[in-house]
């Protein structure tokens, strides 16, 4: 964050920072190194949404013409903000603009270049050009939304319409904001692909149930609030997938996934948004594998069923730390096979296909290999049946291996029957989500901070300023 603030200071950009009750000393460092920065210290974690809102409300009170949201783990190139400002100054038909976002750890790879939203699709929100390497893109893309990790908006639009919906807390709040801006002002959004920012891609971080919870709960809110009256497909599919994942994860023993998804569905059903009050810690009740485990179970053959390849090197390093001398094979997506075949770490490379039935086709062949241990990385999804094709199974999380259930046949059956169960559950629950949710309001923890900004803490919007005698 300090590097980001220094860059903004060099560009003479007034900076407003919300310190979200952090314990890393960031607030003290900002006060010491950047006394001119407007630092807003929250007594509680208000989430990305609440943190952005407090800083945005303070910035809007200063009379700015444009406002740019920037995550603390994002970094725009030196000319990025100037490009966005010049574009909005010369293109009145656009209400917001964003740069192309590249992944910090893989700076030639796109995280996204804005995205599209279509509620007639099974996946209504689509990040464009994700994971493309040095893509050749047109200089301007008309987009439906952009990530708030780096997003510039006309300040007057926010003063009139309002800031982010407080209900989201984190995730999907930026999509919601962009859709409301375009609908309210009948203007477009743009991605300037020659303007660049870099961001720590969140899905390459160690799995946290928190991300899964907000992604699922807020996804239902987004669809319910923005779909057209007759657009039920995306809502039905979202409910079907969520129900199916709950049933499947329960049967295969991925308890953290199941508990998180149940909380997401329950809270969305009850209209309970904002922060999550039942946080689940991954691997809290799991057995961590050590060197003794490998000796005790005579682990000689290992399969890595990889989902997020950023963790592949970490898994191999963990095996070396545990003094494992086992041979290692890998199972990966079909299009990634060539990148593994020349890797001396692996004896064999297996590939899986996408689809409903195709992922099961590799299971008999893997069972014939008689693996002693199958390792998969913890992700936003429950483990595939292929992740349970050995005598023992483990989940890699945060540089450690944790014991997991290994029931490949139960998993295969659960994979098949979870689909009709999900369809049935969606049919019974669809009617409940057809009505939009009301706009969110600030949590009580934000009250004093909002008062210092001069905003009514019960509303939390720029048009709800406190009167001098309030």
Short mmCIF file of C-alpha atoms in Angstrom, two decimals:
data_model
loop_
_atom_site.label_atom_id
_atom_site.label_comp_id
_atom_site.label_asym_id
_atom_site.label_seq_id
_atom_site.Cartn_x
_atom_site.Cartn_y
_atom_site.Cartn_z
CA UNK A 1 0.00 0.00 0.00
CA UNK A 2 2.81 2.43 0.84
CA UNK A 3 4.25 2.05 -2.65
CA UNK A 4 0.83 2.82 -4.12
CA UNK A 5 0.36 5.92 -1.95
CA UNK A 6 3.84 7.16 -2.88
CA UNK A 7 2.98 6.82 -6.56
CA UNK A 8 -0.28 8.74 -6.09
CA UNK A 9 1.54 11.47 -4.18
CA UNK A 10 4.06 11.85 -7.02
CA UNK A 11 1.12 12.43 -9.36
CA UNK A 12 -0.39 15.03 -6.98
CA UNK A 13 -3.57 12.98 -6.61
CA UNK A 14 -5.45 13.65 -3.34
CA UNK A 15 -5.64 10.30 -1.58
CA UNK A 16 -8.23 9.00 0.87
CA UNK A 17 -7.49 5.75 2.70
CA UNK A 18 -9.73 3.67 4.95
CA UNK A 19 -7.78 1.61 7.47
CA UNK A 20 -10.11 -1.35 8.08
CA UNK A 21 -9.14 -2.16 11.68
CA UNK A 22 -5.91 -3.74 10.48
CA UNK A 23 -3.22 -4.99 12.83
CA UNK A 24 -0.27 -4.67 10.44
CA UNK A 25 0.78 -1.15 11.44
CA UNK A 26 -0.32 0.35 8.12
CA UNK A 27 -2.14 3.27 9.73
CA UNK A 28 0.90 4.34 11.73
CA UNK A 29 3.15 4.01 8.67
CA UNK A 30 0.79 6.14 6.58
CA UNK A 31 0.59 8.84 9.27
CA UNK A 32 4.36 8.92 9.54
CA UNK A 33 5.31 8.81 5.85
CA UNK A 34 2.30 10.54 4.27
CA UNK A 35 0.84 13.07 6.73
CA UNK A 36 -1.07 14.79 3.91
CA UNK A 37 -3.14 11.67 3.15
CA UNK A 38 -6.71 11.68 4.47
CA UNK A 39 -6.64 8.61 6.71
CA UNK A 40 -9.97 7.22 7.92
CA UNK A 41 -9.54 4.69 10.72
CA UNK A 42 -12.41 2.26 11.19
CA UNK A 43 -12.86 0.52 14.55
CA UNK A 44 -14.12 -2.59 12.72
CA UNK A 45 -13.57 -4.40 9.45
CA UNK A 46 -16.11 -2.89 7.05
CA UNK A 47 -15.05 -5.08 4.14
CA UNK A 48 -13.79 -3.87 0.81
CA UNK A 49 -17.19 -2.34 0.10
CA UNK A 50 -17.44 -0.42 3.37
CA UNK A 51 -13.82 0.68 3.21
CA UNK A 52 -14.26 2.00 -0.31
CA UNK A 53 -17.50 3.74 0.65
CA UNK A 54 -16.01 5.65 3.59
CA UNK A 55 -13.05 6.83 1.54
CA UNK A 56 -15.28 7.65 -1.44
CA UNK A 57 -17.72 9.66 0.68
CA UNK A 58 -14.84 11.70 2.10
CA UNK A 59 -13.40 12.24 -1.38
CA UNK A 60 -16.77 13.28 -2.81
CA UNK A 61 -17.09 15.86 -0.03
CA UNK A 62 -13.87 17.46 -1.27
CA UNK A 63 -15.46 18.45 -4.59
CA UNK A 64 -13.46 16.16 -6.90
CA UNK A 65 -14.45 15.75 -10.56
CA UNK A 66 -13.41 12.11 -10.91
CA UNK A 67 -13.00 9.40 -8.29
CA UNK A 68 -10.84 6.31 -8.71
CA UNK A 69 -11.24 3.20 -6.57
CA UNK A 70 -7.94 1.34 -6.04
CA UNK A 71 -7.42 -1.82 -4.00
CA UNK A 72 -4.52 -1.79 -1.57
CA UNK A 73 -2.99 -4.74 -3.50
CA UNK A 74 -3.33 -3.06 -6.90
CA UNK A 75 -0.80 -0.79 -8.60
CA UNK A 76 -1.59 1.35 -11.68
CA UNK A 77 1.25 2.16 -14.07
CA UNK A 78 2.51 5.74 -13.98
CA UNK A 79 0.33 7.02 -16.85
CA UNK A 80 -2.73 4.88 -16.10
CA UNK A 81 -4.76 7.38 -14.07
CA UNK A 82 -3.96 10.22 -16.47
CA UNK A 83 -5.21 8.11 -19.40
CA UNK A 84 -8.48 7.35 -17.60
CA UNK A 85 -8.97 11.01 -16.66
CA UNK A 86 -8.29 12.28 -20.19
CA UNK A 87 -10.68 9.69 -21.62
CA UNK A 88 -13.59 10.68 -19.39
CA UNK A 89 -12.86 14.37 -20.03
CA UNK A 90 -13.13 13.87 -23.79
CA UNK A 91 -15.84 11.18 -23.96
CA UNK A 92 -18.99 12.43 -22.21
CA UNK A 93 -20.93 9.35 -23.34
CA UNK A 94 -18.97 7.20 -20.85
CA UNK A 95 -19.78 7.11 -17.14
CA UNK A 96 -16.80 5.02 -15.94
CA UNK A 97 -13.44 3.84 -17.25
CA UNK A 98 -10.94 1.21 -16.16
CA UNK A 99 -7.54 -0.07 -17.27
CA UNK A 100 -6.68 -3.60 -18.28
CA UNK A 101 -5.78 -5.52 -15.11
CA UNK A 102 -2.72 -7.80 -15.17
CA UNK A 103 -1.77 -10.37 -12.53
CA UNK A 104 1.08 -9.09 -10.35
CA UNK A 105 2.79 -12.49 -10.06
CA UNK A 106 2.45 -13.07 -13.83
CA UNK A 107 2.76 -9.54 -15.28
CA UNK A 108 2.22 -10.63 -18.88
CA UNK A 109 -1.09 -12.36 -18.04
CA UNK A 110 -4.43 -10.59 -17.94
CA UNK A 111 -6.70 -10.85 -14.94
CA UNK A 112 -9.39 -9.11 -16.98
CA UNK A 113 -10.14 -6.27 -19.37
CA UNK A 114 -13.50 -5.36 -17.95
CA UNK A 115 -16.34 -7.77 -18.56
CA UNK A 116 -19.83 -8.44 -19.78
CA UNK A 117 -23.10 -9.18 -17.99
CA UNK A 118 -25.93 -11.13 -19.60
CA UNK A 119 -28.62 -12.62 -17.37
CA UNK A 120 -29.78 -14.93 -20.15
CA UNK A 121 -26.53 -16.88 -19.79
CA UNK A 122 -25.82 -19.66 -17.33
CA UNK A 123 -22.78 -17.63 -16.15
CA UNK A 124 -24.13 -14.08 -16.32
CA UNK A 125 -20.95 -12.26 -15.27
CA UNK A 126 -17.94 -12.85 -17.50
CA UNK A 127 -14.49 -11.31 -17.08
CA UNK A 128 -13.10 -10.68 -20.56
CA UNK A 129 -9.77 -12.04 -21.85
CA UNK A 130 -8.96 -13.67 -18.50
CA UNK A 131 -5.55 -15.40 -18.37
CA UNK A 132 -4.62 -14.38 -21.93
CA UNK A 133 -0.91 -13.67 -22.28
CA UNK A 134 0.06 -10.34 -23.86
CA UNK A 135 -3.20 -10.18 -25.82
CA UNK A 136 -3.60 -7.92 -28.84
CA UNK A 137 -6.68 -5.89 -27.91
CA UNK A 138 -8.40 -2.85 -29.41
CA UNK A 139 -7.49 0.33 -27.51
CA UNK A 140 -11.05 0.86 -26.22
CA UNK A 141 -13.52 -1.83 -25.18
CA UNK A 142 -17.13 -1.05 -24.34
CA UNK A 143 -17.76 -3.03 -21.16
CA UNK A 144 -20.67 -3.74 -18.83
CA UNK A 145 -18.56 -3.66 -15.67
CA UNK A 146 -15.01 -3.32 -14.39
CA UNK A 147 -13.30 -4.50 -11.24
CA UNK A 148 -13.11 -1.92 -8.46
CA UNK A 149 -9.48 -2.90 -7.92
CA UNK A 150 -8.89 0.04 -10.30
CA UNK A 151 -11.99 1.87 -11.53
CA UNK A 152 -12.57 5.57 -12.29
CA UNK A 153 -16.09 7.01 -12.07
CA UNK A 154 -17.50 10.48 -12.64
CA UNK A 155 -17.86 11.97 -9.16
CA UNK A 156 -21.13 13.78 -9.90
CA UNK A 157 -22.68 10.45 -10.87
CA UNK A 158 -21.83 9.02 -7.46
CA UNK A 159 -23.08 12.16 -5.70
CA UNK A 160 -26.42 11.73 -7.45
CA UNK A 161 -26.85 7.94 -7.47
CA UNK A 162 -24.85 6.88 -4.45
CA UNK A 163 -21.79 4.78 -3.73
CA UNK A 164 -21.41 1.01 -3.49
CA UNK A 165 -24.29 -1.01 -2.05
CA UNK A 166 -23.33 -1.57 1.60
CA UNK A 167 -25.02 -4.98 1.59
CA UNK A 168 -22.27 -6.70 -0.40
CA UNK A 169 -19.38 -6.24 2.10
CA UNK A 170 -16.99 -7.71 -0.50
CA UNK A 171 -17.29 -9.21 -4.01
CA UNK A 172 -19.87 -8.33 -6.68
CA UNK A 173 -20.24 -4.79 -5.30
CA UNK A 174 -18.31 -3.41 -8.27
CA UNK A 175 -20.47 -5.26 -10.80
CA UNK A 176 -23.58 -3.94 -9.06
CA UNK A 177 -22.21 -0.38 -9.06
CA UNK A 178 -21.37 -0.44 -12.78
CA UNK A 179 -24.76 -1.84 -13.72
CA UNK A 180 -26.54 0.83 -11.66
CA UNK A 181 -24.40 3.60 -13.18
CA UNK A 182 -25.15 2.51 -16.73
CA UNK A 183 -28.86 2.06 -16.02
CA UNK A 184 -29.27 5.35 -14.12
CA UNK A 185 -27.39 7.60 -16.55
CA UNK A 186 -27.83 5.66 -19.81
CA UNK A 187 -24.12 5.89 -20.50
CA UNK A 188 -21.38 3.39 -21.29
CA UNK A 189 -18.36 1.96 -19.52
CA UNK A 190 -14.92 1.58 -21.10
CA UNK A 191 -11.75 -0.42 -20.64
CA UNK A 192 -8.69 1.39 -21.96
CA UNK A 193 -6.48 -1.57 -22.76
CA UNK A 194 -3.30 0.50 -23.16
CA UNK A 195 -3.71 1.73 -19.60
CA UNK A 196 -2.44 -0.95 -17.24
CA UNK A 197 -2.72 -1.82 -13.57
CA UNK A 198 -1.39 -4.85 -11.71
CA UNK A 199 -3.30 -6.77 -9.05
CA UNK A 200 -2.74 -9.72 -6.72
CA UNK A 201 -5.17 -12.18 -8.30
CA UNK A 202 -7.42 -13.33 -5.42
CA UNK A 203 -8.10 -16.86 -6.71
CA UNK A 204 -4.36 -17.62 -6.61
CA UNK A 205 -4.28 -16.99 -2.86
CA UNK A 206 -4.76 -19.78 -0.29
CA UNK A 207 -8.40 -20.85 -0.15
CA UNK A 208 -10.57 -19.07 2.40
CA UNK A 209 -14.20 -20.03 3.05
CA UNK A 210 -14.87 -16.29 3.33
CA UNK A 211 -14.34 -15.81 -0.41
CA UNK A 212 -16.60 -18.74 -1.25
CA UNK A 213 -19.35 -17.47 1.06
CA UNK A 214 -19.46 -13.93 -0.30
CA UNK A 215 -19.07 -15.06 -3.90
CA UNK A 216 -22.10 -17.35 -3.63
CA UNK A 217 -24.33 -15.21 -1.39
CA UNK A 218 -23.67 -11.98 -3.26
CA UNK A 219 -24.05 -13.71 -6.62
CA UNK A 220 -27.66 -14.52 -5.75
CA UNK A 221 -28.25 -10.91 -4.69
CA UNK A 222 -26.74 -9.54 -7.89
CA UNK A 223 -28.88 -11.74 -10.15
CA UNK A 224 -32.07 -11.14 -8.16
CA UNK A 225 -31.57 -7.36 -8.25
CA UNK A 226 -30.51 -6.85 -11.86
CA UNK A 227 -32.12 -9.50 -14.04
CA UNK A 228 -34.98 -8.38 -16.24
CA UNK A 229 -38.44 -9.51 -15.19
CA UNK A 230 -38.53 -12.51 -17.53
CA UNK A 231 -34.87 -13.52 -17.20
CA UNK A 232 -35.01 -16.51 -14.87
CA UNK A 233 -32.38 -18.75 -16.46
CA UNK A 234 -29.33 -17.38 -14.64
CA UNK A 235 -31.18 -17.31 -11.31
CA UNK A 236 -32.37 -20.90 -11.72
CA UNK A 237 -28.87 -22.09 -12.71
CA UNK A 238 -27.27 -20.28 -9.75
CA UNK A 239 -29.69 -21.93 -7.32
CA UNK A 240 -29.24 -25.33 -8.97
CA UNK A 241 -25.44 -25.14 -8.80
CA UNK A 242 -25.44 -23.98 -5.19
CA UNK A 243 -27.85 -26.75 -4.12
CA UNK A 244 -25.87 -29.33 -6.05
CA UNK A 245 -22.58 -28.25 -4.47
CA UNK A 246 -24.06 -28.42 -0.98
CA UNK A 247 -25.29 -31.98 -1.54
CA UNK A 248 -22.08 -33.17 -3.24
CA UNK A 249 -19.66 -31.65 -0.73
CA UNK A 250 -21.65 -33.16 2.14
CA UNK A 251 -21.45 -36.66 0.62
CA UNK A 252 -17.72 -36.55 -0.16
CA UNK A 253 -16.77 -35.18 3.27
CA UNK A 254 -15.61 -31.68 2.31
CA UNK A 255 -17.20 -30.23 5.42
CA UNK A 256 -15.79 -26.70 5.20
CA UNK A 257 -17.18 -26.28 1.68
CA UNK A 258 -20.56 -27.68 2.71
CA UNK A 259 -20.86 -25.52 5.83
CA UNK A 260 -19.86 -22.39 3.92
CA UNK A 261 -22.34 -22.99 1.11
CA UNK A 262 -25.15 -23.71 3.58
CA UNK A 263 -24.43 -20.39 5.31
CA UNK A 264 -24.40 -18.56 1.97
CA UNK A 265 -27.76 -20.01 0.92
CA UNK A 266 -29.37 -19.56 4.33
CA UNK A 267 -28.31 -15.91 4.65
CA UNK A 268 -29.39 -15.07 1.09
CA UNK A 269 -32.74 -16.77 1.75
CA UNK A 270 -33.22 -14.69 4.91
CA UNK A 271 -32.03 -11.48 3.23
CA UNK A 272 -29.11 -11.31 5.64
CA UNK A 273 -26.28 -9.38 4.01
CA UNK A 274 -23.29 -7.33 5.12
CA UNK A 275 -20.54 -9.09 7.08
CA UNK A 276 -20.62 -12.84 7.76
CA UNK A 277 -21.13 -13.62 11.44
CA UNK A 278 -20.30 -17.36 11.26
CA UNK A 279 -16.80 -17.40 9.79
CA UNK A 280 -15.42 -20.88 9.11
CA UNK A 281 -11.70 -21.65 9.27
CA UNK A 282 -10.44 -24.14 6.71
CA UNK A 283 -8.63 -27.22 8.09
CA UNK A 284 -9.36 -26.26 11.71
CA UNK A 285 -10.41 -29.82 12.57
CA UNK A 286 -8.24 -31.68 10.05
CA UNK A 287 -5.10 -33.71 10.70
CA UNK A 288 -1.95 -32.16 9.27
CA UNK A 289 0.34 -34.63 7.51
CA UNK A 290 3.93 -34.94 8.68
CA UNK A 291 6.94 -37.08 7.81
CA UNK A 292 5.73 -39.82 10.15
CA UNK A 293 2.53 -40.15 8.12
CA UNK A 294 4.51 -40.93 4.96
CA UNK A 295 6.52 -43.62 6.76
CA UNK A 296 3.55 -45.10 8.58
CA UNK A 297 1.51 -45.47 5.38
CA UNK A 298 4.48 -46.43 3.18
CA UNK A 299 3.69 -43.70 0.68
CA UNK A 300 5.53 -44.65 -2.53
CA UNK A 301 3.22 -43.31 -5.25
CA UNK A 302 1.56 -39.90 -5.26
CA UNK A 303 -0.84 -38.20 -7.66
CA UNK A 304 -1.28 -34.43 -7.65
CA UNK A 305 -4.75 -33.49 -8.90
CA UNK A 306 -4.06 -29.83 -9.60
CA UNK A 307 -6.68 -27.11 -9.99
CA UNK A 308 -4.77 -23.84 -9.50
CA UNK A 309 -1.32 -24.30 -10.96
CA UNK A 310 0.13 -21.44 -8.93
CA UNK A 311 0.27 -23.94 -6.04
CA UNK A 312 2.01 -26.72 -7.98
CA UNK A 313 5.56 -25.72 -7.03
CA UNK A 314 4.49 -25.22 -3.42
CA UNK A 315 3.06 -28.76 -3.27
CA UNK A 316 6.28 -30.24 -4.63
CA UNK A 317 8.31 -28.20 -2.17
CA UNK A 318 6.10 -29.39 0.68
CA UNK A 319 6.71 -33.02 -0.31
CA UNK A 320 10.47 -32.44 -0.20
CA UNK A 321 10.15 -30.83 3.22
CA UNK A 322 8.35 -33.95 4.45
CA UNK A 323 11.22 -36.08 3.10
CA UNK A 324 8.97 -37.95 0.71
CA UNK A 325 10.84 -40.11 -1.82
CA UNK A 326 7.65 -41.21 -3.59
CA UNK A 327 7.23 -40.99 -7.34
CA UNK A 328 4.81 -38.24 -8.34
CA UNK A 329 2.30 -38.09 -11.20
CA UNK A 330 0.06 -35.16 -12.07
CA UNK A 331 -3.51 -34.78 -13.31
CA UNK A 332 -4.21 -31.46 -15.00
CA UNK A 333 -6.54 -29.77 -17.45
CA UNK A 334 -6.20 -31.08 -20.98
CA UNK A 335 -4.82 -27.84 -22.44
CA UNK A 336 -2.05 -27.73 -19.80
CA UNK A 337 -0.55 -31.17 -20.45
CA UNK A 338 2.35 -29.97 -22.61
CA UNK A 339 3.64 -27.69 -19.85
CA UNK A 340 4.02 -30.70 -17.51
CA UNK A 341 5.31 -33.41 -19.83
CA UNK A 342 8.88 -32.12 -19.78
CA UNK A 343 8.90 -31.59 -16.02
CA UNK A 344 11.27 -34.14 -14.45
CA UNK A 345 9.29 -33.99 -11.20
CA UNK A 346 6.56 -36.15 -12.75
CA UNK A 347 6.63 -39.76 -13.85
CA UNK A 348 3.31 -39.58 -15.71
CA UNK A 349 0.98 -36.79 -16.82
CA UNK A 350 -2.77 -37.43 -16.96
CA UNK A 351 -5.37 -35.05 -18.34
CA UNK A 352 -9.03 -34.48 -17.56
CA UNK A 353 -11.77 -33.22 -19.83
CA UNK A 354 -14.47 -30.71 -19.01
CA UNK A 355 -18.17 -31.48 -18.91
CA UNK A 356 -20.53 -33.50 -16.77
CA UNK A 357 -19.61 -37.10 -17.66
CA UNK A 358 -16.15 -36.62 -19.17
CA UNK A 359 -14.35 -35.83 -15.87
CA UNK A 360 -15.39 -39.29 -14.61
CA UNK A 361 -13.88 -41.10 -17.61
CA UNK A 362 -10.35 -40.84 -16.24
CA UNK A 363 -11.33 -42.35 -12.86
CA UNK A 364 -11.01 -46.09 -13.76
CA UNK A 365 -7.54 -45.52 -15.18
CA UNK A 366 -6.43 -43.62 -12.09
CA UNK A 367 -7.78 -46.31 -9.76
CA UNK A 368 -5.66 -48.88 -11.61
CA UNK A 369 -2.53 -46.91 -10.68
CA UNK A 370 -3.09 -47.78 -6.99
CA UNK A 371 -1.79 -44.50 -5.59
CA UNK A 372 -0.90 -44.36 -1.92
CA UNK A 373 -1.80 -40.67 -1.70
CA UNK A 374 -3.68 -38.20 -3.89
CA UNK A 375 -3.15 -34.50 -3.23
CA UNK A 376 -5.32 -31.67 -4.48
CA UNK A 377 -5.20 -27.97 -3.78
CA UNK A 378 -7.99 -26.34 -1.76
CA UNK A 379 -10.22 -24.34 -4.11
CA UNK A 380 -13.66 -22.78 -4.34
CA UNK A 381 -15.08 -26.16 -5.37
CA UNK A 382 -15.44 -29.49 -3.57
CA UNK A 383 -12.88 -32.10 -4.61
CA UNK A 384 -13.46 -34.09 -7.78
CA UNK A 385 -13.81 -37.90 -7.64
CA UNK A 386 -10.33 -38.08 -9.19
CA UNK A 387 -8.94 -36.44 -6.03
CA UNK A 388 -10.00 -39.53 -4.06
CA UNK A 389 -8.60 -42.31 -6.23
CA UNK A 390 -5.84 -43.35 -3.80
CA UNK A 391 -5.61 -45.16 -0.49
CA UNK A 392 -5.33 -41.79 1.24
CA UNK A 393 -6.26 -38.27 0.18
CA UNK A 394 -4.92 -34.89 1.23
CA UNK A 395 -5.70 -31.25 0.62
CA UNK A 396 -2.89 -28.73 0.19
CA UNK A 397 -3.62 -25.47 1.94
CA UNK A 398 -1.38 -22.63 3.03
CA UNK A 399 1.88 -24.61 2.64
CA UNK A 400 0.63 -27.68 4.50
CA UNK A 401 -1.06 -31.00 3.69
CA UNK A 402 -4.24 -32.02 5.51
CA UNK A 403 -5.90 -35.42 5.58
CA UNK A 404 -9.17 -35.70 3.66
CA UNK A 405 -11.81 -38.36 3.03
CA UNK A 406 -11.11 -40.76 0.17
CA UNK A 407 -14.27 -42.37 -1.21
CA UNK A 408 -13.99 -42.37 -5.02
CA UNK A 409 -17.07 -44.49 -5.71
CA UNK A 410 -19.27 -42.46 -3.38
CA UNK A 411 -17.92 -39.30 -5.02
CA UNK A 412 -18.69 -40.61 -8.52
CA UNK A 413 -22.26 -41.49 -7.56
CA UNK A 414 -22.67 -38.16 -5.75
CA UNK A 415 -21.41 -36.35 -8.84
CA UNK A 416 -24.15 -37.97 -10.93
CA UNK A 417 -27.12 -37.73 -8.58
CA UNK A 418 -26.34 -34.22 -7.34
CA UNK A 419 -27.50 -32.79 -10.67
CA UNK A 420 -31.16 -33.92 -10.47
CA UNK A 421 -31.21 -33.02 -6.78
CA UNK A 422 -29.92 -29.55 -7.62
CA UNK A 423 -32.55 -29.13 -10.34
CA UNK A 424 -35.29 -30.16 -7.93
CA UNK A 425 -34.05 -27.84 -5.18
CA UNK A 426 -33.83 -24.90 -7.61
CA UNK A 427 -37.40 -25.52 -8.74
CA UNK A 428 -38.66 -25.23 -5.15
CA UNK A 429 -36.56 -22.17 -4.19
CA UNK A 430 -36.71 -20.08 -7.37
CA UNK A 431 -39.87 -18.19 -6.40
CA UNK A 432 -38.28 -16.90 -3.20
CA UNK A 433 -35.53 -15.00 -5.07
CA UNK A 434 -37.67 -13.45 -7.79
CA UNK A 435 -38.17 -10.27 -5.76
CA UNK A 436 -35.21 -7.81 -5.64
CA UNK A 437 -33.49 -7.17 -2.33
CA UNK A 438 -33.64 -3.65 -0.82
CA UNK A 439 -30.54 -1.45 -0.86
CA UNK A 440 -28.10 -2.08 1.95
CA UNK A 441 -27.35 0.33 4.78
CA UNK A 442 -24.12 0.87 6.73
CA UNK A 443 -23.32 -1.38 9.70
CA UNK A 444 -23.47 0.23 13.10
CA UNK A 445 -19.67 -0.07 13.35
CA UNK A 446 -19.34 2.54 10.57
CA UNK A 447 -21.53 5.08 12.37
CA UNK A 448 -18.93 7.27 14.08
CA UNK A 449 -16.66 7.30 11.05
CA UNK A 450 -19.52 8.37 8.78
CA UNK A 451 -20.45 11.14 11.23
CA UNK A 452 -16.91 12.53 11.06
CA UNK A 453 -17.29 12.66 7.27
CA UNK A 454 -20.62 14.46 7.67
CA UNK A 455 -22.79 11.62 6.37
CA UNK A 456 -25.98 10.29 7.95
CA UNK A 457 -24.85 6.92 9.38
CA UNK A 458 -28.27 5.36 8.80
CA UNK A 459 -28.07 6.00 5.05
CA UNK A 460 -24.36 6.12 4.18
CA UNK A 461 -24.80 7.93 0.87
CA UNK A 462 -23.43 11.27 -0.40
CA UNK A 463 -26.91 12.77 -0.78
CA UNK A 464 -27.65 12.13 2.92
CA UNK A 465 -25.41 14.70 4.58
CA UNK A 466 -25.83 15.63 8.21
CA UNK A 467 -27.09 19.09 9.04
CA UNK A 468 -24.95 21.24 11.35
CA UNK A 469 -27.30 20.64 14.29
CA UNK A 470 -27.50 16.82 13.81
#
